[in-house]
Coordinates of C-alpha atoms in Angstrom, one line a residue:
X1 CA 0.0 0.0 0.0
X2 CA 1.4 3.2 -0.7
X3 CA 0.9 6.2 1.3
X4 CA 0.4 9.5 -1.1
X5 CA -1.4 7.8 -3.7
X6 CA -3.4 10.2 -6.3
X7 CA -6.5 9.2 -4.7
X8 CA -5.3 10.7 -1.3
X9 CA -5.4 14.3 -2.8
X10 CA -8.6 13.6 -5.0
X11 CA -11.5 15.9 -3.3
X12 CA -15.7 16.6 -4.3
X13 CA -16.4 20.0 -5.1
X14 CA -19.6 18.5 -2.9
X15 CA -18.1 17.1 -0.1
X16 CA -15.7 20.2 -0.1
X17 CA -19.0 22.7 0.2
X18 CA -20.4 20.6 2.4
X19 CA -18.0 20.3 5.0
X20 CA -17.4 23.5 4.5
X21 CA -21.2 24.7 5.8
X22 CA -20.8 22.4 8.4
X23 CA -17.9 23.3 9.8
X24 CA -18.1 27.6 9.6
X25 CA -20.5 28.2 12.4
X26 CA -18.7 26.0 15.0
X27 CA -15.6 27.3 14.0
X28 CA -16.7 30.6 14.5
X29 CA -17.8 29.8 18.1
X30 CA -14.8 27.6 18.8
X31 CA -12.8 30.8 17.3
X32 CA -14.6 33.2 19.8
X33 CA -13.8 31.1 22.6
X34 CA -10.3 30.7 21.7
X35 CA -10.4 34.5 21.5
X36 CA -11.6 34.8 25.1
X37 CA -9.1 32.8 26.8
X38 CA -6.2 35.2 26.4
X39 CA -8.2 38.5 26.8
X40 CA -9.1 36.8 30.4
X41 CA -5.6 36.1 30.6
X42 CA -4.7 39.5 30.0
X43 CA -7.4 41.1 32.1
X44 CA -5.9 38.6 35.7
X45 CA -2.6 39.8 34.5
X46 CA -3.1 43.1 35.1
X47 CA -5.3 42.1 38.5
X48 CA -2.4 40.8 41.5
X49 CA -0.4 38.2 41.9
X50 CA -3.1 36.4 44.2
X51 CA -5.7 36.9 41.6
X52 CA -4.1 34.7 39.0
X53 CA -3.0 32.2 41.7
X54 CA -6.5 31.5 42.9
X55 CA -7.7 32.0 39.4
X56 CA -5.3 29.1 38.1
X57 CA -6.1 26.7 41.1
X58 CA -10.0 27.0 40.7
X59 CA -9.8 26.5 37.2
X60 CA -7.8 23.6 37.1
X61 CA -10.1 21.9 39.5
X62 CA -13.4 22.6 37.7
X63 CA -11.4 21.8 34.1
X64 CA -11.0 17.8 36.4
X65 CA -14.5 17.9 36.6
X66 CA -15.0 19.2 33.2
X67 CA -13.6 16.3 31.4
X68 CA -17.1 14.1 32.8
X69 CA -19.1 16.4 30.6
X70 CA -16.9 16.6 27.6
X71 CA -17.2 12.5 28.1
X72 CA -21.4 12.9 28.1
X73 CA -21.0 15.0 25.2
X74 CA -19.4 13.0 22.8
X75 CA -21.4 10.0 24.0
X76 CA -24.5 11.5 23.3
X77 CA -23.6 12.5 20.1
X78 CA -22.6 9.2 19.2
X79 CA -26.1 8.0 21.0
X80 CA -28.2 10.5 19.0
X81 CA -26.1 10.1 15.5
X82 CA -26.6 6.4 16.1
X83 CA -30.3 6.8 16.5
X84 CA -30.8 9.1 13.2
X85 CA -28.8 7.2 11.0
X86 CA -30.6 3.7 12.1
X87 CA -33.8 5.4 10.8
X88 CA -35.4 5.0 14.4
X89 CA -37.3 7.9 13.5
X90 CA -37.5 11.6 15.0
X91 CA -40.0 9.9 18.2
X92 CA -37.0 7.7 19.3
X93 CA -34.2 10.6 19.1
X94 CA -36.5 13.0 21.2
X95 CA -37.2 10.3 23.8
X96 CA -33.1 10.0 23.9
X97 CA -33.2 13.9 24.0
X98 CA -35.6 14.2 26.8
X99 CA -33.9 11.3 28.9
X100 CA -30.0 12.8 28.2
X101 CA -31.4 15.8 29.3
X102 CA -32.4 14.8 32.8
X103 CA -29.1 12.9 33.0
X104 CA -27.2 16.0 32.2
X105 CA -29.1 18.0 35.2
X106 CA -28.1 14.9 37.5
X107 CA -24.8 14.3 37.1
X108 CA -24.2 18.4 36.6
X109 CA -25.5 18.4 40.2
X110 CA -23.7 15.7 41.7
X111 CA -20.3 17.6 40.1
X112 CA -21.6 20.4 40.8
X113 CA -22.2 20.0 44.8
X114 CA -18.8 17.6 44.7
X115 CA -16.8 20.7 43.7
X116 CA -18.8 22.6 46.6
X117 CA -17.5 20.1 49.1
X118 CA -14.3 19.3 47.5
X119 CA -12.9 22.6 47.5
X120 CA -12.0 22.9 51.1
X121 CA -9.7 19.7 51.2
X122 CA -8.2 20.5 47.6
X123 CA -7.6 24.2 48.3
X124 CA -5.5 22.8 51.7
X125 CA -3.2 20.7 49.3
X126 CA -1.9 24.5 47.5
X127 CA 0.3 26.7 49.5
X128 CA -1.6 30.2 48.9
X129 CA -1.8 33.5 50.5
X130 CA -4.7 34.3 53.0
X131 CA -6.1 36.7 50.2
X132 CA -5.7 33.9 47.4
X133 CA -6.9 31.0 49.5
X134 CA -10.6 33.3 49.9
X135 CA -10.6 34.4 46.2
X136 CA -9.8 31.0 45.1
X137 CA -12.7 29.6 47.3
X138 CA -15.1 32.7 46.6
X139 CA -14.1 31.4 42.4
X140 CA -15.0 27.4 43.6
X141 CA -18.2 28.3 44.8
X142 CA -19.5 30.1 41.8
X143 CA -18.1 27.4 39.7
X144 CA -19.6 24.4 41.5
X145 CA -23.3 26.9 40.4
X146 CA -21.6 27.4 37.0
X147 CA -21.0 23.4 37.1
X148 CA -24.5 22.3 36.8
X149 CA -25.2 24.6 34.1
X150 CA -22.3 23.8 32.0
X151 CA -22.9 20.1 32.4
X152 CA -26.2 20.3 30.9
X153 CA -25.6 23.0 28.0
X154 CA -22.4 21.4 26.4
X155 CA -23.7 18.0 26.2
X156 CA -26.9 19.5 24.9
X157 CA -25.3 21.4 22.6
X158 CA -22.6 19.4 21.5
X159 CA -24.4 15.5 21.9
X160 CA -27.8 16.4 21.1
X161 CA -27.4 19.1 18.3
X162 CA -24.5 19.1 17.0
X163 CA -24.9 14.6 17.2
X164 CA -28.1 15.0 15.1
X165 CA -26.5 17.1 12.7
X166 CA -27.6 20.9 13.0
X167 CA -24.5 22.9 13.7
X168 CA -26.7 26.2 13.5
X169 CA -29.7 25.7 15.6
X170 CA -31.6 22.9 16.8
X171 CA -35.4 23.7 15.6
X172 CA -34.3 22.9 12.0
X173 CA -34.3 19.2 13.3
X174 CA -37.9 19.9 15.5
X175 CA -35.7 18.5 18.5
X176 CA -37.1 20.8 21.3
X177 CA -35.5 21.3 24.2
X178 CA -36.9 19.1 27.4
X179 CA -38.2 22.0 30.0
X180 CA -38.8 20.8 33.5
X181 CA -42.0 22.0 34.8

């Protein structure tokens, strides 16, 4: 087998435009985001010493947690791209979506109120200032709030959207969001 062969270059004009919508509004978003990382950066740079230290610890505790949700994304999109392209039928993909959904808010909680209770013992393991020890546990608390929403909007986003094949917005699919009432 050879590894450049002329079929390895050989593209659709199709599958070139097609790719092509799909891709341009996440790599918009994904461009934004990658945009606001180093103008945060900036902004704690300017802030003290004991600002970026608590901001880097609290972070890098709710990024462990993180990883879970990126994990219940990408299963759900597999889960819901699965569904759709067995033919199972629009019924069967929002029964997934309304059962995800509720999963999301569950296990978002339990992260969410593990970081609340975690942040104590981790924040003793870091040898911080008085002043960066409160802001770091002041940052914890918000994010263990921040936690339960984040662990239900990228999973929804990225498993249940984005997995059934709308990169712009979900109504085009008529996959409504689950409300609890």
């Amino acid at each position: 087998m050879k590894l450049f062969c002329k079929d390895f270059l050989h593209f659709t004009k199709e599958a070139f435009s097609r790719f092509f919508k799909i891709l341009w509004p996440s790599f918009l978003s994904n461009t934004l985001w990658a945009l606001a990382t180093p103008i945060q950066t900036g902004i704690l740079g300017r802030l003290s010493a004991d600002a970026i230290a608590a901001n880097s610890v609290s972070t890098t505790m709710f990024q462990y947690l993180k990883v879970i949700t990126i994990g219940e994304a990408s299963a759900s999109a597999v889960l819901i791209g699965t569904t759709i392209g067995e033919n199972r039928g629009t019924t069967k993909v929002k029964e997934y979506s309304k059962t995800l959904q509720v999963i999301y808010l569950i296990i978002g909680s339990v992260l969410g109120i593990s970081l609340f209770f975690l942040r104590i013992p981790l924040l003793s393991l870091y040898d911080l200032t008085q002043n960066a020890y409160q802001m770091a546990d002041q940052i914890l608390i918000i994010l263990s709030i921040v936690m339960v929403g984040m662990s239900y909007q990228m999973p929804t986003g990225i498993g249940i959207i984005k997995g059934g094949g709308d990169v712009k917005y979900m109504n085009n699919l008529k996959i409504t969001a689950y409300t609890l009432s």
